[in-house]
Short mmCIF file of C-alpha atoms in Angstrom, two decimals:
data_model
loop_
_atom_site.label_atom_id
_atom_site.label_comp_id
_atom_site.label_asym_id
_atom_site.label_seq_id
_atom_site.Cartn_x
_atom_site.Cartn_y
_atom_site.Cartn_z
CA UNK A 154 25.85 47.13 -15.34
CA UNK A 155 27.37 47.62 -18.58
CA UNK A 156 31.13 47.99 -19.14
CA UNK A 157 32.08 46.57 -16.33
CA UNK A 158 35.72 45.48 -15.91
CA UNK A 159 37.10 42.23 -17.20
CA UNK A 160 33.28 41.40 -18.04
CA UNK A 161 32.33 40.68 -14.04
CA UNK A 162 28.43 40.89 -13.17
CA UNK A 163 27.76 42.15 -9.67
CA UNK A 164 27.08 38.78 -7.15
CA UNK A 165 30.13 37.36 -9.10
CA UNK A 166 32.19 34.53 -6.73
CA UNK A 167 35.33 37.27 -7.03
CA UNK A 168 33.35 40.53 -6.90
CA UNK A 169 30.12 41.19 -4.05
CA UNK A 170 27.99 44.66 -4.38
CA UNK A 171 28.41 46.01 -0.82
CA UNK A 172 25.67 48.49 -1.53
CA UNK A 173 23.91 49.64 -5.16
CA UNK A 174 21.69 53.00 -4.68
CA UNK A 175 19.68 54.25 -7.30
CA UNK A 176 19.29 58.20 -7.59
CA UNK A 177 16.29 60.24 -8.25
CA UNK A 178 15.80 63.94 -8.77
CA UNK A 179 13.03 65.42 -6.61
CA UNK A 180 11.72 68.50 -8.71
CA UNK A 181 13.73 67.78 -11.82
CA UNK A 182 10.86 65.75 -14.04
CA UNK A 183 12.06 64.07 -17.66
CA UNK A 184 10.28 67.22 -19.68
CA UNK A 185 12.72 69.86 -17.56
CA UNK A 186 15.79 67.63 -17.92
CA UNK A 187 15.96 67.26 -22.02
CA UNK A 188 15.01 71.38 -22.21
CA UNK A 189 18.28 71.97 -19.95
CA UNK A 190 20.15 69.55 -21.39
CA UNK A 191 19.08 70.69 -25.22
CA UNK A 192 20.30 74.37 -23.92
CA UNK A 193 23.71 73.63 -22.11
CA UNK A 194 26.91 72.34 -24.20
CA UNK A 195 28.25 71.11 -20.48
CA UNK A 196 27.17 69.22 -17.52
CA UNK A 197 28.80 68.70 -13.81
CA UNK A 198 28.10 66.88 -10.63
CA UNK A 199 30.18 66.10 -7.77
CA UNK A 200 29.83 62.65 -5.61
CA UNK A 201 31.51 62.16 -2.21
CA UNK A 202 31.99 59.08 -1.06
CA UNK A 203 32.67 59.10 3.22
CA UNK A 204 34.08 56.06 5.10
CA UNK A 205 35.11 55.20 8.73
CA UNK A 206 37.82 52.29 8.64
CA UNK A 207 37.06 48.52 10.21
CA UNK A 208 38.00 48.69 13.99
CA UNK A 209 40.74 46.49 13.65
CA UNK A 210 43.19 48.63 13.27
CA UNK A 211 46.62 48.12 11.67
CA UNK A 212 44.64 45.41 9.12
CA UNK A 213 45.01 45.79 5.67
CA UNK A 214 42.11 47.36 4.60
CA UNK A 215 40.86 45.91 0.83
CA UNK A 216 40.48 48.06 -2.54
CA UNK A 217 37.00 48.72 -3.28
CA UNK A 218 35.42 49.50 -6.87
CA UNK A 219 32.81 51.88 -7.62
CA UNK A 220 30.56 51.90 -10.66
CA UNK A 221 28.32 55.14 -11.50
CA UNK A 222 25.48 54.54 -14.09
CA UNK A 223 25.07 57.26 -16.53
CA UNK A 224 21.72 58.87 -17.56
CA UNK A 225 21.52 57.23 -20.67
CA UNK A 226 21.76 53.76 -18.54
CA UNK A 227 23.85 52.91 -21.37
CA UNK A 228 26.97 54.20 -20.21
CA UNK A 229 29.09 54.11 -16.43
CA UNK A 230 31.88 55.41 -14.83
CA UNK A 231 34.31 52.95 -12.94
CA UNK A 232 36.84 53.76 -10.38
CA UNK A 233 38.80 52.15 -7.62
CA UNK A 234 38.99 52.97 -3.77
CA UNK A 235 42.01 52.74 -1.55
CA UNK A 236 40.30 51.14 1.52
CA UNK A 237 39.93 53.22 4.64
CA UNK A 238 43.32 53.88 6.47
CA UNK A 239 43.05 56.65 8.98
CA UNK A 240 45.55 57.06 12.24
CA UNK A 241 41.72 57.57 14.37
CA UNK A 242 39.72 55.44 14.58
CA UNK A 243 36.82 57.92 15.16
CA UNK A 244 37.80 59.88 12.23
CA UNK A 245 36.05 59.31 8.75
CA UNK A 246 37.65 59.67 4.95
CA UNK A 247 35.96 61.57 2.09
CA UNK A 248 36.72 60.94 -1.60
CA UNK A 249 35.12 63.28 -3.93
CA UNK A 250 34.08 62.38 -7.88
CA UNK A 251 33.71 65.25 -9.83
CA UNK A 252 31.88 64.67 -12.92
CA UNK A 253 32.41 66.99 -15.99
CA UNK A 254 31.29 66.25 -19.49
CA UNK A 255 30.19 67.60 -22.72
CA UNK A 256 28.41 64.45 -23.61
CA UNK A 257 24.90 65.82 -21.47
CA UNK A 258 23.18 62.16 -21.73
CA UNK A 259 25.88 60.95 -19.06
CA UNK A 260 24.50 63.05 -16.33
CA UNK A 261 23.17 63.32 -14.19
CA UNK A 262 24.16 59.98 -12.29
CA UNK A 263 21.29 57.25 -12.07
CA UNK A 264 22.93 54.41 -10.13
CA UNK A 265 25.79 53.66 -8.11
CA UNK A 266 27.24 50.54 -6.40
CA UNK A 267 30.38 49.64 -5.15
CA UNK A 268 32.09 46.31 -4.60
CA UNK A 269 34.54 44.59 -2.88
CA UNK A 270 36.53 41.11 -2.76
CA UNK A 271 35.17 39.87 1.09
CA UNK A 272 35.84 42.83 3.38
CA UNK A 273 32.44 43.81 4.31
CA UNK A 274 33.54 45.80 7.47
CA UNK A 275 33.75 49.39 6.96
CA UNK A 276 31.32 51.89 7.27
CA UNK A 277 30.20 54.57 4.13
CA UNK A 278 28.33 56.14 2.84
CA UNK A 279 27.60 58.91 0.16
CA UNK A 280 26.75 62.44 -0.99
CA UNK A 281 25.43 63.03 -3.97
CA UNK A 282 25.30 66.73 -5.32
CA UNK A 283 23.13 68.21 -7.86
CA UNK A 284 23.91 68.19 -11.62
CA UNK A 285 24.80 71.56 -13.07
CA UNK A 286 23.68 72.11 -16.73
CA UNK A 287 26.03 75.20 -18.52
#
């Protein structure tokens, strides 16, 4: 990952990858992607990221980051995540990322990963929506 905060690597001592999921296109080959991308001046895509809380409640729940690689693979997007706090247990929590840009070789997303500092325990998982080329 490039530009990642403070310099960390994912497997760090400080800093595990709970997950890393690389994204492909079904139906959307190279050749199509630069002709839409050479037509549009803007480009969106939306990301939801879903999580069900540890079952202990009432524990402090960790922050989490998330990286998203950028098309160009040269580039990512970095957030952080308030862990999972929910008054049911059975209940989950969505986050959505909405991606909007004018520069068109960020999108759409290639990679994504997130991390954490020990807590392992929750569940998640994501959605990742199509890119929009205007």
């Amino acid at each position: 990952w490039r530009g990642r905060p403070g310099g960390q690597r994912p497997g760090s001592p400080r800093e595990r990858a709970l997950s890393s999921l690389q994204l492909e296109y079904e139906g959307a080959s190279p050749v199509q992607l630069r002709f839409l991308k050479l037509r549009s001046s803007l480009a969106t895509q939306k990301v939801s990221y879903s999580c069900r809380p540890a079952s202990e409640q009432g524990q402090p729940q960790l922050e989490k980051a998330i990286q998203f690689l950028a098309d160009s693979r040269e580039q990512s997007y970095a957030a952080t995540l308030q862990g999972c706090v929910l008054d049911n247990e059975s209940s989950i929590t969505d986050t959505i990322f909405q991606f909007t840009t004018e520069e068109l070789a960020l999108l759409p997303l290639r990679d994504l990963a997130v991390f954490h500092n020990g807590d392992a325990s929750h569940q998640f998982g994501f959605t990742v929506g199509p890119v929009c080329f205007s």
